[in-house]
mmCIF file of C-alpha atoms and ligand atoms in Angstrom:
data_model
loop_
_atom_site.group_PDB
_atom_site.id
_atom_site.type_symbol
_atom_site.label_atom_id
_atom_site.label_comp_id
_atom_site.label_asym_id
_atom_site.label_seq_id
_atom_site.Cartn_x
_atom_site.Cartn_y
_atom_site.Cartn_z
ATOM 1 C CA MET V 1 79.024 58.672 1.730
ATOM 2 C CA GLU V 2 81.678 60.141 3.953
ATOM 3 C CA LYS V 3 81.106 63.627 5.235
ATOM 4 C CA ALA V 4 84.338 64.965 3.731
ATOM 5 C CA THR V 5 83.410 63.703 0.275
ATOM 6 C CA ARG V 6 79.913 65.172 0.503
ATOM 7 C CA GLN V 7 81.372 68.519 1.487
ATOM 8 C CA HIS V 8 83.821 68.271 -1.417
ATOM 9 C CA ILE V 9 81.073 67.571 -3.955
ATOM 10 C CA LYS V 10 78.980 70.391 -2.566
ATOM 11 C CA GLU V 11 81.860 72.811 -2.958
ATOM 12 C CA HIS V 12 82.653 71.533 -6.452
ATOM 13 C CA ASN V 13 79.049 72.043 -7.576
ATOM 14 C CA ARG V 14 78.897 75.482 -6.010
ATOM 15 C CA ASN V 15 82.078 76.483 -7.859
ATOM 16 C CA LEU V 16 80.603 75.208 -11.143
ATOM 17 C CA VAL V 17 77.470 77.302 -10.671
ATOM 18 C CA LEU V 18 79.464 80.360 -9.673
ATOM 19 C CA LYS V 19 81.800 79.969 -12.660
ATOM 20 C CA THR V 20 78.793 79.822 -14.987
ATOM 21 C CA ILE V 21 77.319 82.971 -13.443
ATOM 22 C CA PHE V 22 80.720 84.725 -13.754
ATOM 23 C CA GLU V 23 80.821 83.839 -17.459
ATOM 24 C CA HIS V 24 77.429 85.375 -18.245
ATOM 25 C CA ASP V 25 76.089 88.887 -17.828
ATOM 26 C CA SER V 26 72.823 87.332 -16.727
ATOM 27 C CA ILE V 27 71.495 83.788 -16.748
ATOM 28 C CA SER V 28 68.448 81.836 -15.553
ATOM 29 C CA ARG V 29 68.506 78.858 -13.187
ATOM 30 C CA ALA V 30 67.382 76.611 -16.059
ATOM 31 C CA ASP V 31 70.301 77.725 -18.224
ATOM 32 C CA ILE V 32 72.754 77.208 -15.366
ATOM 33 C CA SER V 33 71.396 73.703 -15.064
ATOM 34 C CA ARG V 34 71.928 73.104 -18.797
ATOM 35 C CA HIS V 35 75.501 74.484 -18.693
ATOM 36 C CA THR V 36 76.586 72.622 -15.578
ATOM 37 C CA ARG V 37 74.496 69.465 -16.093
ATOM 38 C CA LEU V 38 73.430 69.728 -12.474
ATOM 39 C CA THR V 39 69.794 69.045 -11.606
ATOM 40 C CA ARG V 40 67.347 71.958 -11.308
ATOM 41 C CA THR V 41 66.978 71.275 -7.589
ATOM 42 C CA THR V 42 70.723 71.308 -6.936
ATOM 43 C CA VAL V 43 71.094 74.565 -8.882
ATOM 44 C CA SER V 44 68.169 76.169 -7.017
ATOM 45 C CA ASP V 45 69.654 75.192 -3.640
ATOM 46 C CA ILE V 46 73.076 76.581 -4.536
ATOM 47 C CA VAL V 47 71.596 79.778 -5.978
ATOM 48 C CA ALA V 48 69.643 80.256 -2.735
ATOM 49 C CA ASP V 49 72.978 80.143 -0.844
ATOM 50 C CA LEU V 50 74.580 82.586 -3.275
ATOM 51 C CA LEU V 51 71.649 84.998 -2.869
ATOM 52 C CA THR V 52 72.005 84.813 0.930
ATOM 53 C CA GLU V 53 75.749 85.478 0.621
ATOM 54 C CA GLY V 54 74.949 88.529 -1.509
ATOM 55 C CA LEU V 55 77.191 87.299 -4.339
ATOM 56 C CA VAL V 56 74.322 86.995 -6.795
ATOM 57 C CA SER V 57 71.076 88.894 -7.307
ATOM 58 C CA GLU V 58 67.870 88.467 -9.282
ATOM 59 C CA ILE V 59 67.808 91.240 -11.868
ATOM 60 C CA GLY V 60 64.579 90.703 -13.778
ATOM 61 C CA VAL V 61 62.867 88.268 -16.098
ATOM 62 C CA GLY V 62 64.163 86.844 -19.351
ATOM 63 C CA GLU V 63 62.328 85.892 -22.510
ATOM 64 C CA SER V 64 59.880 83.055 -22.121
ATOM 65 C CA LEU V 65 60.300 80.024 -24.343
ATOM 66 C CA GLY V 66 56.699 79.073 -23.724
ATOM 67 C CA GLY V 67 55.501 78.868 -20.126
ATOM 68 C CA LYS V 68 56.654 81.049 -17.263
ATOM 69 C CA SER V 69 59.310 83.710 -17.921
ATOM 70 C CA PRO V 70 62.578 82.740 -16.227
ATOM 71 C CA ILE V 71 64.096 84.941 -13.525
ATOM 72 C CA LEU V 72 67.556 86.144 -14.507
ATOM 73 C CA LEU V 73 70.467 86.047 -12.094
ATOM 74 C CA SER V 74 73.583 88.173 -12.185
ATOM 75 C CA LEU V 75 76.832 88.450 -10.278
ATOM 76 C CA VAL V 76 76.855 91.319 -7.757
ATOM 77 C CA GLU V 77 80.185 92.657 -8.928
ATOM 78 C CA ASP V 78 80.756 94.901 -5.931
ATOM 79 C CA SER V 79 79.831 92.314 -3.311
ATOM 80 C CA ARG V 80 83.499 91.433 -2.759
ATOM 81 C CA TYR V 81 86.688 93.323 -3.478
ATOM 82 C CA LEU V 82 90.166 92.105 -4.369
ATOM 83 C CA ILE V 83 93.477 93.880 -4.092
ATOM 84 C CA GLY V 84 95.937 93.795 -6.982
ATOM 85 C CA LEU V 85 99.508 95.108 -6.851
ATOM 86 C CA ASP V 86 101.960 95.823 -9.674
ATOM 87 C CA LEU V 87 105.565 96.069 -8.501
ATOM 88 C CA ALA V 88 107.111 95.779 -11.954
ATOM 89 C CA HIS V 89 107.544 99.426 -12.854
ATOM 90 C CA ASN V 90 109.338 102.447 -11.467
ATOM 91 C CA GLN V 91 106.247 103.242 -9.541
ATOM 92 C CA PHE V 92 104.406 100.691 -7.452
ATOM 93 C CA ARG V 93 100.678 100.602 -8.186
ATOM 94 C CA GLY V 94 97.992 99.019 -6.076
ATOM 95 C CA ALA V 95 94.249 98.904 -6.622
ATOM 96 C CA ILE V 96 90.999 97.745 -5.162
ATOM 97 C CA VAL V 97 89.307 95.762 -7.899
ATOM 98 C CA ASN V 98 85.762 94.409 -8.034
ATOM 99 C CA LEU V 99 84.743 90.935 -9.194
ATOM 100 C CA ARG V 100 84.402 92.096 -12.816
ATOM 101 C CA GLY V 101 87.883 93.657 -12.901
ATOM 102 C CA LYS V 102 86.759 97.263 -12.447
ATOM 103 C CA ILE V 103 89.227 99.383 -10.499
ATOM 104 C CA ARG V 104 87.542 101.096 -7.554
ATOM 105 C CA GLU V 105 90.527 102.738 -5.871
ATOM 106 C CA LEU V 106 94.110 103.251 -7.049
ATOM 107 C CA VAL V 107 97.256 104.133 -5.096
ATOM 108 C CA THR V 108 100.600 104.737 -6.794
ATOM 109 C CA LEU V 109 103.920 105.496 -5.134
ATOM 110 C CA PRO V 110 107.193 106.305 -6.903
ATOM 111 C CA VAL V 111 109.956 103.804 -6.150
ATOM 112 C CA ASN V 112 112.907 106.145 -6.791
ATOM 113 C CA SER V 113 115.295 103.179 -6.931
ATOM 114 C CA ARG V 114 114.447 102.117 -3.376
ATOM 115 C CA ASN V 115 115.041 98.420 -2.848
ATOM 116 C CA GLY V 116 115.298 95.776 -0.117
ATOM 117 C CA LYS V 117 113.390 96.652 3.061
ATOM 118 C CA GLN V 118 112.594 100.135 1.824
ATOM 119 C CA ALA V 119 110.811 98.726 -1.204
ATOM 120 C CA LEU V 120 108.909 96.383 1.101
ATOM 121 C CA ALA V 121 107.871 99.362 3.235
ATOM 122 C CA LEU V 122 106.322 100.929 0.117
ATOM 123 C CA VAL V 123 104.280 97.770 -0.435
ATOM 124 C CA TYR V 124 102.976 97.980 3.149
ATOM 125 C CA GLU V 125 102.138 101.646 2.685
ATOM 126 C CA ILE V 126 100.049 100.963 -0.427
ATOM 127 C CA LEU V 127 98.240 98.033 1.197
ATOM 128 C CA ASP V 128 97.579 99.943 4.437
ATOM 129 C CA ARG V 129 95.938 102.709 2.430
ATOM 130 C CA LEU V 130 93.865 100.402 0.243
ATOM 131 C CA ILE V 131 92.629 98.251 3.103
ATOM 132 C CA THR V 132 91.560 101.296 5.111
ATOM 133 C CA ALA V 133 89.719 102.608 2.048
ATOM 134 C CA SER V 134 87.673 99.436 1.451
ATOM 135 C CA SER V 135 84.213 99.203 2.980
ATOM 136 C CA VAL V 136 83.428 95.911 1.231
ATOM 137 C CA PRO V 137 84.690 92.448 2.339
ATOM 138 C CA LEU V 138 88.123 91.709 0.837
ATOM 139 C CA VAL V 139 88.853 88.354 -0.782
ATOM 140 C CA GLY V 140 92.627 88.627 -0.763
ATOM 141 C CA ILE V 141 95.768 90.267 -2.084
ATOM 142 C CA GLY V 142 97.360 89.399 -5.434
ATOM 143 C CA ILE V 143 100.849 90.656 -6.242
ATOM 144 C CA GLY V 144 102.664 90.816 -9.568
ATOM 145 C CA THR V 145 106.386 91.255 -8.963
ATOM 146 C CA PRO V 146 109.357 91.342 -11.312
ATOM 147 C CA GLY V 147 111.860 88.494 -11.186
ATOM 148 C CA LEU V 148 111.665 84.777 -10.571
ATOM 149 C CA VAL V 149 108.826 83.658 -8.297
ATOM 150 C CA ASN V 150 107.983 80.399 -6.585
ATOM 151 C CA ILE V 151 104.206 80.635 -6.900
ATOM 152 C CA THR V 152 103.418 77.647 -4.696
ATOM 153 C CA GLU V 153 105.459 78.952 -1.765
ATOM 154 C CA GLY V 154 104.704 82.629 -2.427
ATOM 155 C CA VAL V 155 108.413 83.416 -2.419
ATOM 156 C CA VAL V 156 110.226 85.949 -4.589
ATOM 157 C CA VAL V 157 113.281 83.868 -5.479
ATOM 158 C CA ASN V 158 115.203 86.687 -7.123
ATOM 159 C CA ALA V 159 114.169 90.201 -8.167
ATOM 160 C CA VAL V 160 117.380 91.992 -9.060
ATOM 161 C CA ASN V 161 116.088 95.572 -9.317
ATOM 162 C CA LEU V 162 114.337 95.359 -5.946
ATOM 163 C CA ASP V 163 117.245 93.465 -4.382
ATOM 164 C CA TRP V 164 114.853 90.786 -3.110
ATOM 165 C CA LYS V 165 116.284 87.307 -2.740
ATOM 166 C CA ASP V 166 114.283 84.392 -1.297
ATOM 167 C CA LEU V 167 111.811 86.869 0.135
ATOM 168 C CA PRO V 168 108.739 85.083 1.645
ATOM 169 C CA LEU V 169 106.445 87.852 0.437
ATOM 170 C CA ALA V 170 103.156 85.926 0.758
ATOM 171 C CA GLN V 171 103.912 84.896 4.333
ATOM 172 C CA LEU V 172 104.863 88.449 5.354
ATOM 173 C CA MET V 173 101.642 89.836 3.878
ATOM 174 C CA GLU V 174 99.430 87.125 5.370
ATOM 175 C CA GLN V 175 100.861 87.716 8.824
ATOM 176 C CA ARG V 176 100.271 91.436 8.611
ATOM 177 C CA TYR V 177 96.897 91.575 6.859
ATOM 178 C CA HIS V 178 95.235 88.225 7.670
ATOM 179 C CA LEU V 179 94.119 87.771 4.076
ATOM 180 C CA PRO V 180 94.987 85.090 1.485
ATOM 181 C CA VAL V 181 97.901 86.256 -0.686
ATOM 182 C CA SER V 182 98.921 85.152 -4.168
ATOM 183 C CA ILE V 183 102.290 86.023 -5.750
ATOM 184 C CA LEU V 184 103.038 85.876 -9.480
ATOM 185 C CA ASN V 185 105.744 87.361 -11.621
ATOM 186 C CA ASP V 186 104.723 90.318 -13.768
ATOM 187 C CA SER V 187 104.321 88.401 -17.036
ATOM 188 C CA GLN V 188 102.314 85.626 -15.394
ATOM 189 C CA ALA V 189 100.065 88.237 -13.761
ATOM 190 C CA ALA V 190 99.590 90.086 -17.059
ATOM 191 C CA ALA V 191 98.626 86.771 -18.698
ATOM 192 C CA MET V 192 95.983 86.112 -16.033
ATOM 193 C CA GLY V 193 94.687 89.683 -16.456
ATOM 194 C CA GLU V 194 94.318 89.494 -20.230
ATOM 195 C CA TYR V 195 92.858 86.006 -20.011
ATOM 196 C CA THR V 196 90.271 86.851 -17.373
ATOM 197 C CA PHE V 197 89.309 90.436 -18.206
ATOM 198 C CA GLY V 198 90.810 91.370 -21.588
ATOM 199 C CA GLN V 199 89.708 88.701 -24.033
ATOM 200 C CA LYS V 200 85.983 89.328 -24.223
ATOM 201 C CA GLY V 201 84.205 87.047 -26.624
ATOM 202 C CA THR V 202 86.847 84.379 -27.082
ATOM 203 C CA SER V 203 86.189 80.966 -25.686
ATOM 204 C CA GLU V 204 89.796 79.780 -26.062
ATOM 205 C CA SER V 205 91.062 78.325 -22.829
ATOM 206 C CA ASN V 206 94.743 78.615 -23.757
ATOM 207 C CA LEU V 207 96.776 81.788 -24.031
ATOM 208 C CA ILE V 208 100.388 82.886 -24.164
ATOM 209 C CA LEU V 209 101.174 86.420 -23.125
ATOM 210 C CA ILE V 210 104.586 87.866 -23.877
ATOM 211 C CA ASN V 211 105.638 90.929 -21.977
ATOM 212 C CA VAL V 212 108.304 92.792 -23.962
ATOM 213 C CA ARG V 213 109.867 95.562 -21.932
ATOM 214 C CA HIS V 214 113.309 96.126 -20.402
ATOM 215 C CA GLY V 215 113.357 92.327 -20.089
ATOM 216 C CA ILE V 216 111.161 89.724 -21.783
ATOM 217 C CA GLY V 217 108.937 87.199 -20.049
ATOM 218 C CA ALA V 218 105.895 85.106 -20.871
ATOM 219 C CA GLY V 219 102.845 83.869 -19.002
ATOM 220 C CA ILE V 220 101.355 80.624 -20.263
ATOM 221 C CA ILE V 221 97.749 79.642 -19.588
ATOM 222 C CA ILE V 222 96.739 76.101 -20.367
ATOM 223 C CA GLN V 223 93.134 74.982 -20.020
ATOM 224 C CA GLY V 224 92.252 78.066 -18.063
ATOM 225 C CA ARG V 225 95.057 77.686 -15.542
ATOM 226 C CA LEU V 226 98.362 79.439 -15.256
ATOM 227 C CA PHE V 227 101.105 76.961 -16.101
ATOM 228 C CA HIS V 228 103.826 77.255 -13.428
ATOM 229 C CA GLY V 229 106.386 74.764 -14.671
ATOM 230 C CA ASP V 230 108.213 72.511 -12.230
ATOM 231 C CA GLY V 231 110.051 75.322 -10.458
ATOM 232 C CA GLY V 232 107.664 78.216 -11.096
ATOM 233 C CA GLY V 233 109.915 79.476 -13.890
ATOM 234 C CA ALA V 234 107.685 78.681 -16.880
ATOM 235 C CA GLY V 235 107.766 81.494 -19.404
ATOM 236 C CA GLU V 236 111.330 82.711 -18.888
ATOM 237 C CA ILE V 237 111.737 83.064 -22.630
ATOM 238 C CA GLY V 238 113.925 86.171 -22.394
ATOM 239 C CA HIS V 239 116.895 83.861 -21.913
ATOM 240 C CA VAL V 240 116.256 81.484 -24.768
ATOM 241 C CA VAL V 241 119.228 81.786 -27.121
ATOM 242 C CA VAL V 242 118.265 83.091 -30.578
ATOM 243 C CA VAL V 243 121.754 84.163 -31.740
ATOM 244 C CA PRO V 244 123.706 80.909 -31.412
ATOM 245 C CA GLU V 245 127.056 82.323 -32.508
ATOM 246 C CA GLY V 246 128.678 85.669 -31.749
ATOM 247 C CA GLY V 247 125.709 86.895 -29.715
ATOM 248 C CA LEU V 248 125.881 89.762 -27.228
ATOM 249 C CA LEU V 249 126.542 89.065 -23.556
ATOM 250 C CA CYS V 250 123.305 88.890 -21.555
ATOM 251 C CA ARG V 251 122.773 89.896 -17.904
ATOM 252 C CA CYS V 252 122.225 86.186 -17.143
ATOM 253 C CA GLY V 253 125.804 85.392 -18.191
ATOM 254 C CA ASN V 254 124.980 83.613 -21.462
ATOM 255 C CA ARG V 255 125.329 85.051 -24.949
ATOM 256 C CA GLY V 256 122.729 85.682 -27.633
ATOM 257 C CA CYS V 257 119.615 85.528 -25.431
ATOM 258 C CA LEU V 258 116.341 86.878 -26.838
ATOM 259 C CA GLU V 259 116.647 89.811 -24.428
ATOM 260 C CA THR V 260 119.904 90.951 -26.049
ATOM 261 C CA VAL V 261 118.210 91.476 -29.421
ATOM 262 C CA ALA V 262 114.468 91.978 -28.890
ATOM 263 C CA SER V 263 113.935 93.869 -25.606
ATOM 264 C CA ALA V 264 113.475 97.596 -25.101
ATOM 265 C CA GLN V 265 116.907 97.645 -23.516
ATOM 266 C CA ALA V 266 118.469 96.038 -26.598
ATOM 267 C CA LEU V 267 116.770 98.544 -28.896
ATOM 268 C CA VAL V 268 117.979 101.518 -26.839
ATOM 269 C CA LYS V 269 121.556 100.194 -27.021
ATOM 270 C CA GLN V 270 121.310 99.795 -30.784
ATOM 271 C CA ALA V 271 119.884 103.282 -31.215
ATOM 272 C CA GLN V 272 122.704 104.692 -29.091
ATOM 273 C CA ALA V 273 125.213 103.006 -31.403
ATOM 274 C CA LEU V 274 123.381 104.358 -34.475
ATOM 275 C CA ALA V 275 123.424 107.912 -33.158
ATOM 276 C CA THR V 276 127.208 107.938 -32.906
ATOM 277 C CA GLN V 277 127.655 106.904 -36.552
ATOM 278 C CA PRO V 278 128.124 109.505 -39.308
ATOM 279 C CA ILE V 279 124.682 108.895 -40.805
ATOM 280 C CA GLN V 280 121.551 110.978 -41.176
ATOM 281 C CA THR V 281 119.242 110.293 -38.296
ATOM 282 C CA LEU V 282 116.318 111.775 -36.427
ATOM 283 C CA LEU V 283 117.709 110.426 -33.148
ATOM 284 C CA PRO V 284 119.285 112.825 -30.664
ATOM 285 C CA ARG V 285 123.083 112.637 -30.913
ATOM 286 C CA SER V 286 123.665 112.419 -27.194
ATOM 287 C CA PRO V 287 123.327 108.813 -25.898
ATOM 288 C CA GLN V 288 121.693 109.990 -22.633
ATOM 289 C CA GLU V 289 118.775 111.436 -24.590
ATOM 290 C CA ILE V 290 118.072 108.170 -26.331
ATOM 291 C CA ASN V 291 115.144 106.305 -24.831
ATOM 292 C CA LEU V 292 111.992 104.637 -26.161
ATOM 293 C CA ASP V 293 110.269 108.026 -26.520
ATOM 294 C CA THR V 294 112.974 109.553 -28.734
ATOM 295 C CA ILE V 295 113.314 106.292 -30.664
ATOM 296 C CA GLN V 296 109.566 106.279 -31.287
ATOM 297 C CA LEU V 297 109.748 109.876 -32.587
ATOM 298 C CA ALA V 298 112.503 108.912 -35.042
ATOM 299 C CA PHE V 299 110.559 105.772 -36.006
ATOM 300 C CA THR V 300 107.309 107.596 -36.789
ATOM 301 C CA GLY V 301 109.283 110.441 -38.398
ATOM 302 C CA GLY V 302 110.571 107.996 -41.026
ATOM 303 C CA ASP V 303 114.174 107.332 -39.931
ATOM 304 C CA ASP V 304 115.066 104.267 -42.029
ATOM 305 C CA ASN V 305 117.847 103.006 -39.780
ATOM 306 C CA VAL V 306 115.687 103.226 -36.692
ATOM 307 C CA ARG V 307 112.841 101.559 -38.529
ATOM 308 C CA ARG V 308 115.138 98.717 -39.539
ATOM 309 C CA ALA V 309 116.362 98.295 -35.961
ATOM 310 C CA VAL V 310 112.802 98.179 -34.578
ATOM 311 C CA LEU V 311 111.618 95.651 -37.148
ATOM 312 C CA GLU V 312 114.680 93.513 -36.461
ATOM 313 C CA THR V 313 113.643 93.241 -32.783
ATOM 314 C CA GLY V 314 110.223 92.123 -34.031
ATOM 315 C CA ARG V 315 111.744 89.430 -36.227
ATOM 316 C CA TYR V 316 113.622 87.957 -33.262
ATOM 317 C CA MET V 317 110.396 88.017 -31.236
ATOM 318 C CA GLY V 318 108.721 86.200 -34.099
ATOM 319 C CA LEU V 319 111.370 83.508 -34.021
ATOM 320 C CA ALA V 320 110.921 82.916 -30.286
ATOM 321 C CA ILE V 321 107.115 82.904 -30.571
ATOM 322 C CA SER V 322 107.332 80.501 -33.486
ATOM 323 C CA ASN V 323 109.135 78.024 -31.229
ATOM 324 C CA LEU V 324 106.419 78.343 -28.594
ATOM 325 C CA VAL V 325 103.635 77.893 -31.142
ATOM 326 C CA GLY V 326 105.422 74.901 -32.631
ATOM 327 C CA THR V 327 105.750 73.325 -29.194
ATOM 328 C CA LEU V 328 102.377 74.115 -27.653
ATOM 329 C CA ASN V 329 100.059 74.883 -30.591
ATOM 330 C CA ILE V 330 98.432 77.688 -28.615
ATOM 331 C CA LYS V 331 96.518 79.961 -31.003
ATOM 332 C CA ASN V 332 95.960 82.936 -28.800
ATOM 333 C CA ILE V 333 99.128 85.061 -28.421
ATOM 334 C CA VAL V 334 98.984 88.423 -26.657
ATOM 335 C CA LEU V 335 101.815 90.956 -26.539
ATOM 336 C CA THR V 336 102.191 93.585 -23.826
ATOM 337 C CA GLY V 337 104.898 95.909 -22.544
ATOM 338 C CA ASP V 338 106.738 99.038 -23.733
ATOM 339 C CA MET V 339 107.693 97.627 -27.130
ATOM 340 C CA THR V 340 104.040 97.402 -28.217
ATOM 341 C CA ARG V 341 104.232 101.171 -28.822
ATOM 342 C CA PHE V 342 105.745 100.333 -32.236
ATOM 343 C CA GLY V 343 102.334 98.964 -33.113
ATOM 344 C CA ARG V 344 101.369 97.522 -36.452
ATOM 345 C CA PRO V 345 104.789 97.553 -38.222
ATOM 346 C CA TRP V 346 106.414 95.731 -35.280
ATOM 347 C CA LEU V 347 103.495 93.296 -35.062
ATOM 348 C CA ASP V 348 103.676 92.630 -38.812
ATOM 349 C CA ALA V 349 107.412 91.856 -38.571
ATOM 350 C CA ILE V 350 106.599 89.300 -35.861
ATOM 351 C CA ARG V 351 103.722 87.802 -37.863
ATOM 352 C CA GLU V 352 105.832 87.541 -41.004
ATOM 353 C CA VAL V 353 108.532 85.484 -39.288
ATOM 354 C CA ILE V 354 105.948 83.233 -37.660
ATOM 355 C CA SER V 355 104.285 82.581 -41.016
ATOM 356 C CA THR V 356 107.600 81.475 -42.539
ATOM 357 C CA THR V 357 109.098 79.539 -39.606
ATOM 358 C CA THR V 358 106.082 77.664 -38.221
ATOM 359 C CA LEU V 359 104.254 74.729 -39.787
ATOM 360 C CA ALA V 360 101.753 76.353 -42.137
ATOM 361 C CA ARG V 361 98.702 74.859 -40.474
ATOM 362 C CA LEU V 362 99.747 76.047 -37.027
ATOM 363 C CA ALA V 363 100.760 79.494 -38.319
ATOM 364 C CA GLN V 364 97.404 80.061 -40.024
ATOM 365 C CA GLU V 365 95.502 79.381 -36.823
ATOM 366 C CA THR V 366 97.676 81.608 -34.665
ATOM 367 C CA GLN V 367 96.353 85.016 -33.673
ATOM 368 C CA ILE V 368 98.841 87.563 -32.408
ATOM 369 C CA GLU V 369 97.414 90.689 -30.836
ATOM 370 C CA ILE V 370 98.447 93.516 -28.569
ATOM 371 C CA GLY V 371 96.842 93.281 -25.100
ATOM 372 C CA HIS V 372 93.661 95.167 -24.288
ATOM 373 C CA LEU V 373 94.240 96.147 -20.669
ATOM 374 C CA GLY V 374 97.256 98.429 -21.082
ATOM 375 C CA GLU V 375 99.058 99.354 -17.894
ATOM 376 C CA ASN V 376 96.419 97.674 -15.721
ATOM 377 C CA SER V 377 97.035 94.127 -16.933
ATOM 378 C CA ILE V 378 99.334 93.180 -14.025
ATOM 379 C CA ILE V 379 97.077 94.610 -11.299
ATOM 380 C CA LEU V 380 94.018 92.945 -12.794
ATOM 381 C CA GLY V 381 95.823 89.648 -13.310
ATOM 382 C CA ALA V 382 97.132 89.558 -9.760
ATOM 383 C CA SER V 383 93.588 90.083 -8.493
ATOM 384 C CA ALA V 384 92.148 87.585 -11.001
ATOM 385 C CA MET V 385 94.107 84.780 -9.330
ATOM 386 C CA LEU V 386 91.829 85.271 -6.346
ATOM 387 C CA ALA V 387 88.615 85.952 -8.276
ATOM 388 C CA ASN V 388 89.074 82.609 -10.065
ATOM 389 C CA ASN V 389 89.462 80.788 -6.770
ATOM 390 C CA TYR V 390 85.754 80.653 -6.013
ATOM 391 C CA SER V 391 86.168 79.014 -2.624
ATOM 392 C CA LEU V 392 87.877 82.186 -1.363
ATOM 393 C CA LEU V 393 84.683 84.150 -1.935
ATOM 394 C CA PHE V 394 83.071 82.268 0.954
ATOM 395 C CA ASN V 395 85.649 81.958 3.702
ATOM 396 C CA LEU V 396 85.622 85.628 4.499
ATOM 397 C CA THR V 397 84.964 85.480 8.219
ATOM 398 C CA GLU V 398 88.060 83.428 9.034
ATOM 399 C CA MET V 399 90.570 85.819 7.521
ATOM 400 C CA GLN V 400 89.738 89.476 7.521
ATOM 401 C CA PRO V 401 92.163 92.287 8.233
ATOM 402 C CA ARG V 402 92.220 93.847 11.643
ATOM 403 C CA ARG V 403 91.471 97.495 11.254
HETATM 404 ZN ZN1 ZN H 1 120.107 85.783 -20.797
#
């Protein structure tokens, strides 16, 4: 056998063992062998390496099934740290995250509408602080940014609010910090976060996450991997047309996009229009005071017009999700973003449309839930890209930041 192939098989087997250990709180060598179908000897050899690396430890003995009690192994969750960054909100947030998705250090900086190079300087400031704070070997840096991203090249193709165009973000970060860097857009990162750390107990390997905020985007995970699409633009569902005739003009130049009727921005515009009409309303009358907070107050206070407007956004979301479910038959749908504050009524409006516009069998199987990670989903997802790349956990000596 050629040396390269042997090395490849060795790495493949090691990743299999590591994945199995990641998926269990604790597990014996015999059970790893059963899960991976690798021989006991191969598993023992690999586990010996993992113990030496400090990635895994022996934590006690399990129940005996006749014979000797097995020694249980567990991931040492603080043996390596990852860095996750969320650039999608009006404050940039960065965190040191351990291998189980626990945040160990958090830095936030207000953006105050800074963009271009100034926004980039903020990113450096957060990373400088986090890297100085970490005493544990770092695996890499994962970044969730708004806008269109070329994941393979690590380039931010276009992020309007930050005024970044064709920015080689991964390259810039790698040159400065000497660590592997992964770039995703915010919805893709949130999908990775919910998939890796938020969905405890489900064994589904497919997931669609839809991030409904100022804009709308989706992250699609197929067989445990983020689906990029041919140009990295998979999941841009905010610009799917759902009002074919007479729709509102969208920021992309088309009319009737999902964003014009189902986003937070669309709802605020509608509420502003409502407040100027001679009707009874719990909304403030001045358009400047209308935002998601005041809309939510009117909604929970029982304002019928506001309630109708909110549920209407949900129905359009339902229509778009129905198309995705009909195309991909993915059962596990997770919603995140500002609009999830409208909770159960909004969710029910979405579910109702899906049940009437999707093939009955597909609709029955589909589970639509609000995400579990809250505001941390993007940070955790950006870091999960690295945690799932098991090979990175070993090549630490080659790329470590200069301090
Ligand atoms: Zn559009």
